[in-house]
């Protein structure tokens, strides 16, 4: 395995960041996971939130309808046989203007409203998690109608492609959401690999609502330094971000290695979220090229928006 030293880069807009990776690094996930958590000022859950919007690439766009139908049937069968069980399901295509099917099922103490959408560019899972208060029950009626309305309004903020690079825009892997009001949290998880799947890069982001600071990362690094066998670590400045992140290198057997970076975003600001980034190689040798690739990725990791958009 060789890590090409001068591979052309491809830029991706993901979440609140512009990310450039070598062209040989491509998305490698069954679904791209994005979540919004919205709470009232008294920290109670808002109706239908948290909401997840998960994009699932088609195995073959020519069989999109069959893939959508198969996924719907599998979800219904799975929930019917689960411990908690299926509450109800029906077609909601008219509400979403694309083939769409609602499946409501219980998970622990909550009901999930899982809507499967057949979009031109991908299968989309739109999931709302909070709906009923005791003694309400999961059924057709005003509460369910209101949940569907909230999910439909959220979905209408979605547009395919990445045409917008400013303003309050959250980029998914295949599209973008406009003017999403965030008063609690939004999360993203993506993974990229090379063709051989022995070189992996991924990032998880979330808004810094726990008020974590650079000093907290520095303190963690100090504690880690006292543990035998701990990875080598340092605080380092990032090219396009304020403050420093906590970087660590862990070498494993057979030449495997992990580079990770933890960063504390601006408190309560979705435009500069906290993130955890990692680059892994699963083969021997190439440590210099591995480090060089890491530096290239950090050099091209840029925030897209500067203005705080939290309501």
mmCIF file with all atom_site columns, C-alpha atoms in Angstrom, residues 20-216:
data_model
loop_
_atom_site.group_PDB
_atom_site.id
_atom_site.type_symbol
_atom_site.label_atom_id
_atom_site.label_alt_id
_atom_site.label_comp_id
_atom_site.label_asym_id
_atom_site.label_entity_id
_atom_site.label_seq_id
_atom_site.pdbx_PDB_ins_code
_atom_site.Cartn_x
_atom_site.Cartn_y
_atom_site.Cartn_z
_atom_site.occupancy
_atom_site.B_iso_or_equiv
_atom_site.pdbx_formal_charge
_atom_site.auth_seq_id
_atom_site.auth_comp_id
_atom_site.auth_asym_id
_atom_site.auth_atom_id
_atom_site.pdbx_PDB_model_num
ATOM 1   C CA . UNK A 1 20  ? -10.942 18.520 1.230   1.00 0.00 ? 20  UNK A CA 1
ATOM 2   C CA . UNK A 1 21  ? -9.677  14.964 0.909   1.00 0.00 ? 21  UNK A CA 1
ATOM 3   C CA . UNK A 1 22  ? -7.665  13.096 -1.744  1.00 0.00 ? 22  UNK A CA 1
ATOM 4   C CA . UNK A 1 23  ? -9.852  11.945 -4.622  1.00 0.00 ? 23  UNK A CA 1
ATOM 5   C CA . UNK A 1 24  ? -9.218  8.313  -3.703  1.00 0.00 ? 24  UNK A CA 1
ATOM 6   C CA . UNK A 1 25  ? -10.958 8.841  -0.325  1.00 0.00 ? 25  UNK A CA 1
ATOM 7   C CA . UNK A 1 26  ? -14.704 8.389  -0.811  1.00 0.00 ? 26  UNK A CA 1
ATOM 8   C CA . UNK A 1 27  ? -17.740 8.120  1.503   1.00 0.00 ? 27  UNK A CA 1
ATOM 9   C CA . UNK A 1 28  ? -18.148 4.650  2.943   1.00 0.00 ? 28  UNK A CA 1
ATOM 10  C CA . UNK A 1 29  ? -21.256 4.377  5.139   1.00 0.00 ? 29  UNK A CA 1
ATOM 11  C CA . UNK A 1 30  ? -24.560 2.574  4.691   1.00 0.00 ? 30  UNK A CA 1
ATOM 12  C CA . UNK A 1 31  ? -26.154 5.817  5.928   1.00 0.00 ? 31  UNK A CA 1
ATOM 13  C CA . UNK A 1 32  ? -24.856 9.326  6.621   1.00 0.00 ? 32  UNK A CA 1
ATOM 14  C CA . UNK A 1 33  ? -26.091 10.342 10.062  1.00 0.00 ? 33  UNK A CA 1
ATOM 15  C CA . UNK A 1 34  ? -27.278 13.856 10.944  1.00 0.00 ? 34  UNK A CA 1
ATOM 16  C CA . UNK A 1 35  ? -29.324 14.736 14.039  1.00 0.00 ? 35  UNK A CA 1
ATOM 17  C CA . UNK A 1 36  ? -31.001 17.830 15.495  1.00 0.00 ? 36  UNK A CA 1
ATOM 18  C CA . UNK A 1 37  ? -32.046 18.085 19.113  1.00 0.00 ? 37  UNK A CA 1
ATOM 19  C CA . UNK A 1 38  ? -34.402 20.927 20.000  1.00 0.00 ? 38  UNK A CA 1
ATOM 20  C CA . UNK A 1 39  ? -35.548 21.721 23.550  1.00 0.00 ? 39  UNK A CA 1
ATOM 21  C CA . UNK A 1 40  ? -37.693 24.369 25.155  1.00 0.00 ? 40  UNK A CA 1
ATOM 22  C CA . UNK A 1 41  ? -36.182 27.004 27.507  1.00 0.00 ? 41  UNK A CA 1
ATOM 23  C CA . UNK A 1 42  ? -37.116 24.870 30.535  1.00 0.00 ? 42  UNK A CA 1
ATOM 24  C CA . UNK A 1 43  ? -35.101 22.009 28.982  1.00 0.00 ? 43  UNK A CA 1
ATOM 25  C CA . UNK A 1 44  ? -38.161 19.910 28.158  1.00 0.00 ? 44  UNK A CA 1
ATOM 26  C CA . UNK A 1 45  ? -38.257 18.039 24.871  1.00 0.00 ? 45  UNK A CA 1
ATOM 27  C CA . UNK A 1 46  ? -39.996 19.767 21.978  1.00 0.00 ? 46  UNK A CA 1
ATOM 28  C CA . UNK A 1 47  ? -42.557 17.776 20.037  1.00 0.00 ? 47  UNK A CA 1
ATOM 29  C CA . UNK A 1 48  ? -41.046 15.454 17.387  1.00 0.00 ? 48  UNK A CA 1
ATOM 30  C CA . UNK A 1 49  ? -37.452 16.286 18.408  1.00 0.00 ? 49  UNK A CA 1
ATOM 31  C CA . UNK A 1 50  ? -34.737 15.092 18.338  1.00 0.00 ? 50  UNK A CA 1
ATOM 32  C CA . UNK A 1 51  ? -34.961 14.629 14.569  1.00 0.00 ? 51  UNK A CA 1
ATOM 33  C CA . UNK A 1 52  ? -32.536 12.540 12.510  1.00 0.00 ? 52  UNK A CA 1
ATOM 34  C CA . UNK A 1 53  ? -32.108 12.891 8.764   1.00 0.00 ? 53  UNK A CA 1
ATOM 35  C CA . UNK A 1 54  ? -30.125 9.967  7.389   1.00 0.00 ? 54  UNK A CA 1
ATOM 36  C CA . UNK A 1 55  ? -29.146 9.692  3.728   1.00 0.00 ? 55  UNK A CA 1
ATOM 37  C CA . UNK A 1 56  ? -28.768 6.182  2.315   1.00 0.00 ? 56  UNK A CA 1
ATOM 38  C CA . UNK A 1 57  ? -27.203 5.967  -1.177  1.00 0.00 ? 57  UNK A CA 1
ATOM 39  C CA . UNK A 1 58  ? -28.973 3.655  -3.614  1.00 0.00 ? 58  UNK A CA 1
ATOM 40  C CA . UNK A 1 59  ? -27.307 0.394  -4.530  1.00 0.00 ? 59  UNK A CA 1
ATOM 41  C CA . UNK A 1 60  ? -28.637 1.126  -8.046  1.00 0.00 ? 60  UNK A CA 1
ATOM 42  C CA . UNK A 1 61  ? -30.571 4.306  -8.884  1.00 0.00 ? 61  UNK A CA 1
ATOM 43  C CA . UNK A 1 62  ? -32.403 2.378  -11.629 1.00 0.00 ? 62  UNK A CA 1
ATOM 44  C CA . UNK A 1 63  ? -34.120 0.275  -8.962  1.00 0.00 ? 63  UNK A CA 1
ATOM 45  C CA . UNK A 1 64  ? -34.856 3.134  -6.541  1.00 0.00 ? 64  UNK A CA 1
ATOM 46  C CA . UNK A 1 65  ? -38.547 2.345  -6.090  1.00 0.00 ? 65  UNK A CA 1
ATOM 47  C CA . UNK A 1 66  ? -37.874 -1.338 -5.449  1.00 0.00 ? 66  UNK A CA 1
ATOM 48  C CA . UNK A 1 67  ? -35.158 -0.457 -2.905  1.00 0.00 ? 67  UNK A CA 1
ATOM 49  C CA . UNK A 1 68  ? -37.509 1.946  -1.149  1.00 0.00 ? 68  UNK A CA 1
ATOM 50  C CA . UNK A 1 69  ? -40.322 -0.632 -1.001  1.00 0.00 ? 69  UNK A CA 1
ATOM 51  C CA . UNK A 1 70  ? -37.947 -3.341 0.233   1.00 0.00 ? 70  UNK A CA 1
ATOM 52  C CA . UNK A 1 71  ? -36.601 -1.055 2.988   1.00 0.00 ? 71  UNK A CA 1
ATOM 53  C CA . UNK A 1 72  ? -40.134 -0.130 4.086   1.00 0.00 ? 72  UNK A CA 1
ATOM 54  C CA . UNK A 1 73  ? -41.183 -3.800 4.231   1.00 0.00 ? 73  UNK A CA 1
ATOM 55  C CA . UNK A 1 74  ? -38.064 -4.772 6.191   1.00 0.00 ? 74  UNK A CA 1
ATOM 56  C CA . UNK A 1 75  ? -38.644 -1.976 8.710   1.00 0.00 ? 75  UNK A CA 1
ATOM 57  C CA . UNK A 1 76  ? -42.271 -3.011 9.230   1.00 0.00 ? 76  UNK A CA 1
ATOM 58  C CA . UNK A 1 77  ? -41.303 -6.669 9.672   1.00 0.00 ? 77  UNK A CA 1
ATOM 59  C CA . UNK A 1 78  ? -38.483 -5.786 12.059  1.00 0.00 ? 78  UNK A CA 1
ATOM 60  C CA . UNK A 1 79  ? -40.716 -3.624 14.285  1.00 0.00 ? 79  UNK A CA 1
ATOM 61  C CA . UNK A 1 80  ? -43.522 -6.178 14.274  1.00 0.00 ? 80  UNK A CA 1
ATOM 62  C CA . UNK A 1 81  ? -41.183 -8.785 15.732  1.00 0.00 ? 81  UNK A CA 1
ATOM 63  C CA . UNK A 1 82  ? -39.298 -6.489 18.117  1.00 0.00 ? 82  UNK A CA 1
ATOM 64  C CA . UNK A 1 83  ? -39.765 -6.500 21.889  1.00 0.00 ? 83  UNK A CA 1
ATOM 65  C CA . UNK A 1 84  ? -41.678 -3.202 21.968  1.00 0.00 ? 84  UNK A CA 1
ATOM 66  C CA . UNK A 1 85  ? -43.632 -3.691 18.747  1.00 0.00 ? 85  UNK A CA 1
ATOM 67  C CA . UNK A 1 86  ? -45.164 -1.728 15.901  1.00 0.00 ? 86  UNK A CA 1
ATOM 68  C CA . UNK A 1 87  ? -47.756 0.964  16.719  1.00 0.00 ? 87  UNK A CA 1
ATOM 69  C CA . UNK A 1 88  ? -49.092 1.872  13.242  1.00 0.00 ? 88  UNK A CA 1
ATOM 70  C CA . UNK A 1 89  ? -47.957 2.598  9.676   1.00 0.00 ? 89  UNK A CA 1
ATOM 71  C CA . UNK A 1 90  ? -49.387 4.237  6.569   1.00 0.00 ? 90  UNK A CA 1
ATOM 72  C CA . UNK A 1 91  ? -48.490 6.041  3.342   1.00 0.00 ? 91  UNK A CA 1
ATOM 73  C CA . UNK A 1 92  ? -47.747 9.789  3.733   1.00 0.00 ? 92  UNK A CA 1
ATOM 74  C CA . UNK A 1 93  ? -46.566 10.505 0.180   1.00 0.00 ? 93  UNK A CA 1
ATOM 75  C CA . UNK A 1 94  ? -49.049 13.369 -0.362  1.00 0.00 ? 94  UNK A CA 1
ATOM 76  C CA . UNK A 1 95  ? -47.610 15.256 2.615   1.00 0.00 ? 95  UNK A CA 1
ATOM 77  C CA . UNK A 1 96  ? -44.004 14.976 1.388   1.00 0.00 ? 96  UNK A CA 1
ATOM 78  C CA . UNK A 1 97  ? -44.490 15.184 -2.414  1.00 0.00 ? 97  UNK A CA 1
ATOM 79  C CA . UNK A 1 98  ? -42.294 12.083 -2.924  1.00 0.00 ? 98  UNK A CA 1
ATOM 80  C CA . UNK A 1 99  ? -42.995 8.417  -2.124  1.00 0.00 ? 99  UNK A CA 1
ATOM 81  C CA . UNK A 1 100 ? -43.019 8.387  1.690   1.00 0.00 ? 100 UNK A CA 1
ATOM 82  C CA . UNK A 1 101 ? -44.143 5.848  4.268   1.00 0.00 ? 101 UNK A CA 1
ATOM 83  C CA . UNK A 1 102 ? -44.584 6.370  8.017   1.00 0.00 ? 102 UNK A CA 1
ATOM 84  C CA . UNK A 1 103 ? -43.736 3.618  10.502  1.00 0.00 ? 103 UNK A CA 1
ATOM 85  C CA . UNK A 1 104 ? -44.406 4.339  14.182  1.00 0.00 ? 104 UNK A CA 1
ATOM 86  C CA . UNK A 1 105 ? -42.898 1.999  16.766  1.00 0.00 ? 105 UNK A CA 1
ATOM 87  C CA . UNK A 1 106 ? -41.976 2.049  20.426  1.00 0.00 ? 106 UNK A CA 1
ATOM 88  C CA . UNK A 1 107 ? -38.364 2.114  21.543  1.00 0.00 ? 107 UNK A CA 1
ATOM 89  C CA . UNK A 1 108 ? -37.853 2.017  25.304  1.00 0.00 ? 108 UNK A CA 1
ATOM 90  C CA . UNK A 1 109 ? -40.223 4.683  26.683  1.00 0.00 ? 109 UNK A CA 1
ATOM 91  C CA . UNK A 1 110 ? -40.496 6.702  23.450  1.00 0.00 ? 110 UNK A CA 1
ATOM 92  C CA . UNK A 1 111 ? -42.166 6.288  20.092  1.00 0.00 ? 111 UNK A CA 1
ATOM 93  C CA . UNK A 1 112 ? -40.120 6.773  16.925  1.00 0.00 ? 112 UNK A CA 1
ATOM 94  C CA . UNK A 1 113 ? -41.784 8.188  13.829  1.00 0.00 ? 113 UNK A CA 1
ATOM 95  C CA . UNK A 1 114 ? -39.673 6.714  11.047  1.00 0.00 ? 114 UNK A CA 1
ATOM 96  C CA . UNK A 1 115 ? -40.520 8.066  7.593   1.00 0.00 ? 115 UNK A CA 1
ATOM 97  C CA . UNK A 1 116 ? -38.886 6.407  4.571   1.00 0.00 ? 116 UNK A CA 1
ATOM 98  C CA . UNK A 1 117 ? -38.620 8.766  1.585   1.00 0.00 ? 117 UNK A CA 1
ATOM 99  C CA . UNK A 1 118 ? -37.730 7.837  -1.976  1.00 0.00 ? 118 UNK A CA 1
ATOM 100 C CA . UNK A 1 119 ? -35.799 10.891 -3.167  1.00 0.00 ? 119 UNK A CA 1
ATOM 101 C CA . UNK A 1 120 ? -34.153 11.059 -6.611  1.00 0.00 ? 120 UNK A CA 1
ATOM 102 C CA . UNK A 1 121 ? -30.620 11.095 -5.147  1.00 0.00 ? 121 UNK A CA 1
ATOM 103 C CA . UNK A 1 122 ? -31.013 8.676  -2.211  1.00 0.00 ? 122 UNK A CA 1
ATOM 104 C CA . UNK A 1 123 ? -33.253 6.870  0.216   1.00 0.00 ? 123 UNK A CA 1
ATOM 105 C CA . UNK A 1 124 ? -33.876 9.186  3.137   1.00 0.00 ? 124 UNK A CA 1
ATOM 106 C CA . UNK A 1 125 ? -34.734 8.235  6.711   1.00 0.00 ? 125 UNK A CA 1
ATOM 107 C CA . UNK A 1 126 ? -36.526 11.042 8.563   1.00 0.00 ? 126 UNK A CA 1
ATOM 108 C CA . UNK A 1 127 ? -36.975 10.112 12.215  1.00 0.00 ? 127 UNK A CA 1
ATOM 109 C CA . UNK A 1 128 ? -38.742 12.029 14.972  1.00 0.00 ? 128 UNK A CA 1
ATOM 110 C CA . UNK A 1 129 ? -38.496 10.662 18.517  1.00 0.00 ? 129 UNK A CA 1
ATOM 111 C CA . UNK A 1 130 ? -40.771 12.479 20.924  1.00 0.00 ? 130 UNK A CA 1
ATOM 112 C CA . UNK A 1 131 ? -44.526 12.544 20.705  1.00 0.00 ? 131 UNK A CA 1
ATOM 113 C CA . UNK A 1 132 ? -46.790 11.249 23.426  1.00 0.00 ? 132 UNK A CA 1
ATOM 114 C CA . UNK A 1 133 ? -47.158 12.003 27.121  1.00 0.00 ? 133 UNK A CA 1
ATOM 115 C CA . UNK A 1 134 ? -48.855 9.582  29.499  1.00 0.00 ? 134 UNK A CA 1
ATOM 116 C CA . UNK A 1 135 ? -51.748 8.743  29.264  1.00 0.00 ? 135 UNK A CA 1
ATOM 117 C CA . UNK A 1 136 ? -51.668 9.527  25.506  1.00 0.00 ? 136 UNK A CA 1
ATOM 118 C CA . UNK A 1 137 ? -51.342 6.524  23.207  1.00 0.00 ? 137 UNK A CA 1
ATOM 119 C CA . UNK A 1 138 ? -49.792 6.161  19.785  1.00 0.00 ? 138 UNK A CA 1
ATOM 120 C CA . UNK A 1 139 ? -52.634 6.427  17.282  1.00 0.00 ? 139 UNK A CA 1
ATOM 121 C CA . UNK A 1 140 ? -54.004 8.533  14.454  1.00 0.00 ? 140 UNK A CA 1
ATOM 122 C CA . UNK A 1 141 ? -55.240 11.839 15.785  1.00 0.00 ? 141 UNK A CA 1
ATOM 123 C CA . UNK A 1 142 ? -54.269 15.483 16.487  1.00 0.00 ? 142 UNK A CA 1
ATOM 124 C CA . UNK A 1 143 ? -50.947 14.672 18.202  1.00 0.00 ? 143 UNK A CA 1
ATOM 125 C CA . UNK A 1 144 ? -49.766 12.458 15.351  1.00 0.00 ? 144 UNK A CA 1
ATOM 126 C CA . UNK A 1 145 ? -50.974 15.029 12.795  1.00 0.00 ? 145 UNK A CA 1
ATOM 127 C CA . UNK A 1 146 ? -48.938 17.700 14.562  1.00 0.00 ? 146 UNK A CA 1
ATOM 128 C CA . UNK A 1 147 ? -45.827 15.510 14.622  1.00 0.00 ? 147 UNK A CA 1
ATOM 129 C CA . UNK A 1 148 ? -46.183 14.853 10.900  1.00 0.00 ? 148 UNK A CA 1
ATOM 130 C CA . UNK A 1 149 ? -46.575 18.587 10.260  1.00 0.00 ? 149 UNK A CA 1
ATOM 131 C CA . UNK A 1 150 ? -43.365 19.356 12.186  1.00 0.00 ? 150 UNK A CA 1
ATOM 132 C CA . UNK A 1 151 ? -41.423 16.656 10.337  1.00 0.00 ? 151 UNK A CA 1
ATOM 133 C CA . UNK A 1 152 ? -42.779 17.834 6.969   1.00 0.00 ? 152 UNK A CA 1
ATOM 134 C CA . UNK A 1 153 ? -41.792 21.443 7.713   1.00 0.00 ? 153 UNK A CA 1
ATOM 135 C CA . UNK A 1 154 ? -38.306 20.310 8.724   1.00 0.00 ? 154 UNK A CA 1
ATOM 136 C CA . UNK A 1 155 ? -37.986 18.218 5.556   1.00 0.00 ? 155 UNK A CA 1
ATOM 137 C CA . UNK A 1 156 ? -38.991 21.159 3.322   1.00 0.00 ? 156 UNK A CA 1
ATOM 138 C CA . UNK A 1 157 ? -35.815 22.950 4.368   1.00 0.00 ? 157 UNK A CA 1
ATOM 139 C CA . UNK A 1 158 ? -33.818 20.249 2.553   1.00 0.00 ? 158 UNK A CA 1
ATOM 140 C CA . UNK A 1 159 ? -32.447 20.863 -0.948  1.00 0.00 ? 159 UNK A CA 1
ATOM 141 C CA . UNK A 1 160 ? -30.270 18.490 -2.987  1.00 0.00 ? 160 UNK A CA 1
ATOM 142 C CA . UNK A 1 161 ? -26.747 19.626 -3.840  1.00 0.00 ? 161 UNK A CA 1
ATOM 143 C CA . UNK A 1 162 ? -24.383 22.121 -2.248  1.00 0.00 ? 162 UNK A CA 1
ATOM 144 C CA . UNK A 1 163 ? -25.092 25.428 -3.962  1.00 0.00 ? 163 UNK A CA 1
ATOM 145 C CA . UNK A 1 164 ? -25.125 27.587 -0.803  1.00 0.00 ? 164 UNK A CA 1
ATOM 146 C CA . UNK A 1 165 ? -21.966 28.417 1.132   1.00 0.00 ? 165 UNK A CA 1
ATOM 147 C CA . UNK A 1 166 ? -23.116 31.214 3.440   1.00 0.00 ? 166 UNK A CA 1
ATOM 148 C CA . UNK A 1 167 ? -25.903 31.964 5.888   1.00 0.00 ? 167 UNK A CA 1
ATOM 149 C CA . UNK A 1 168 ? -27.503 29.465 8.230   1.00 0.00 ? 168 UNK A CA 1
ATOM 150 C CA . UNK A 1 169 ? -26.974 26.337 6.141   1.00 0.00 ? 169 UNK A CA 1
ATOM 151 C CA . UNK A 1 170 ? -26.190 22.835 7.370   1.00 0.00 ? 170 UNK A CA 1
ATOM 152 C CA . UNK A 1 171 ? -24.710 20.607 4.653   1.00 0.00 ? 171 UNK A CA 1
ATOM 153 C CA . UNK A 1 172 ? -25.534 16.925 4.542   1.00 0.00 ? 172 UNK A CA 1
ATOM 154 C CA . UNK A 1 173 ? -23.524 14.582 2.334   1.00 0.00 ? 173 UNK A CA 1
ATOM 155 C CA . UNK A 1 174 ? -25.924 14.882 -0.623  1.00 0.00 ? 174 UNK A CA 1
ATOM 156 C CA . UNK A 1 175 ? -27.824 18.084 0.146   1.00 0.00 ? 175 UNK A CA 1
ATOM 157 C CA . UNK A 1 176 ? -28.269 21.041 2.474   1.00 0.00 ? 176 UNK A CA 1
ATOM 158 C CA . UNK A 1 177 ? -30.755 22.277 5.056   1.00 0.00 ? 177 UNK A CA 1
ATOM 159 C CA . UNK A 1 178 ? -31.593 25.986 5.133   1.00 0.00 ? 178 UNK A CA 1
ATOM 160 C CA . UNK A 1 179 ? -32.439 28.105 8.165   1.00 0.00 ? 179 UNK A CA 1
ATOM 161 C CA . UNK A 1 180 ? -32.655 25.255 10.637  1.00 0.00 ? 180 UNK A CA 1
ATOM 162 C CA . UNK A 1 181 ? -33.272 26.845 14.024  1.00 0.00 ? 181 UNK A CA 1
ATOM 163 C CA . UNK A 1 182 ? -30.929 25.269 16.532  1.00 0.00 ? 182 UNK A CA 1
ATOM 164 C CA . UNK A 1 183 ? -31.435 25.918 20.220  1.00 0.00 ? 183 UNK A CA 1
ATOM 165 C CA . UNK A 1 184 ? -29.848 22.780 21.572  1.00 0.00 ? 184 UNK A CA 1
ATOM 166 C CA . UNK A 1 185 ? -27.781 20.492 19.414  1.00 0.00 ? 185 UNK A CA 1
ATOM 167 C CA . UNK A 1 186 ? -26.996 19.201 15.939  1.00 0.00 ? 186 UNK A CA 1
ATOM 168 C CA . UNK A 1 187 ? -24.750 16.253 15.210  1.00 0.00 ? 187 UNK A CA 1
ATOM 169 C CA . UNK A 1 188 ? -23.001 14.781 12.191  1.00 0.00 ? 188 UNK A CA 1
ATOM 170 C CA . UNK A 1 189 ? -21.104 11.541 11.623  1.00 0.00 ? 189 UNK A CA 1
ATOM 171 C CA . UNK A 1 190 ? -19.283 10.712 8.350   1.00 0.00 ? 190 UNK A CA 1
ATOM 172 C CA . UNK A 1 191 ? -16.631 8.196  7.278   1.00 0.00 ? 191 UNK A CA 1
ATOM 173 C CA . UNK A 1 192 ? -14.393 8.081  4.191   1.00 0.00 ? 192 UNK A CA 1
ATOM 174 C CA . UNK A 1 193 ? -12.074 5.294  3.002   1.00 0.00 ? 193 UNK A CA 1
ATOM 175 C CA . UNK A 1 194 ? -9.823  4.395  0.089   1.00 0.00 ? 194 UNK A CA 1
ATOM 176 C CA . UNK A 1 195 ? -10.707 1.586  -2.317  1.00 0.00 ? 195 UNK A CA 1
ATOM 177 C CA . UNK A 1 196 ? -8.880  -1.042 -0.264  1.00 0.00 ? 196 UNK A CA 1
ATOM 178 C CA . UNK A 1 197 ? -10.590 0.188  2.945   1.00 0.00 ? 197 UNK A CA 1
ATOM 179 C CA . UNK A 1 198 ? -7.316  0.138  4.846   1.00 0.00 ? 198 UNK A CA 1
ATOM 180 C CA . UNK A 1 199 ? -7.066  3.930  5.116   1.00 0.00 ? 199 UNK A CA 1
ATOM 181 C CA . UNK A 1 200 ? -9.959  5.612  6.935   1.00 0.00 ? 200 UNK A CA 1
ATOM 182 C CA . UNK A 1 201 ? -10.816 9.203  7.837   1.00 0.00 ? 201 UNK A CA 1
ATOM 183 C CA . UNK A 1 202 ? -13.876 10.262 9.797   1.00 0.00 ? 202 UNK A CA 1
ATOM 184 C CA . UNK A 1 203 ? -15.294 13.136 11.815  1.00 0.00 ? 203 UNK A CA 1
ATOM 185 C CA . UNK A 1 204 ? -18.097 13.524 14.360  1.00 0.00 ? 204 UNK A CA 1
ATOM 186 C CA . UNK A 1 205 ? -19.357 16.991 15.248  1.00 0.00 ? 205 UNK A CA 1
ATOM 187 C CA . UNK A 1 206 ? -21.670 18.365 17.937  1.00 0.00 ? 206 UNK A CA 1
ATOM 188 C CA . UNK A 1 207 ? -22.426 21.794 19.376  1.00 0.00 ? 207 UNK A CA 1
ATOM 189 C CA . UNK A 1 208 ? -20.406 22.627 22.481  1.00 0.00 ? 208 UNK A CA 1
ATOM 190 C CA . UNK A 1 209 ? -23.216 22.886 25.027  1.00 0.00 ? 209 UNK A CA 1
ATOM 191 C CA . UNK A 1 210 ? -21.148 21.312 27.813  1.00 0.00 ? 210 UNK A CA 1
ATOM 192 C CA . UNK A 1 211 ? -18.903 24.412 27.863  1.00 0.00 ? 211 UNK A CA 1
ATOM 193 C CA . UNK A 1 212 ? -15.765 22.402 27.209  1.00 0.00 ? 212 UNK A CA 1
ATOM 194 C CA . UNK A 1 213 ? -12.685 24.607 26.727  1.00 0.00 ? 213 UNK A CA 1
ATOM 195 C CA . UNK A 1 214 ? -9.187  24.251 25.370  1.00 0.00 ? 214 UNK A CA 1
ATOM 196 C CA . UNK A 1 215 ? -7.961  24.122 28.973  1.00 0.00 ? 215 UNK A CA 1
ATOM 197 C CA . UNK A 1 216 ? -10.081 21.027 29.552  1.00 0.00 ? 216 UNK A CA 1
#
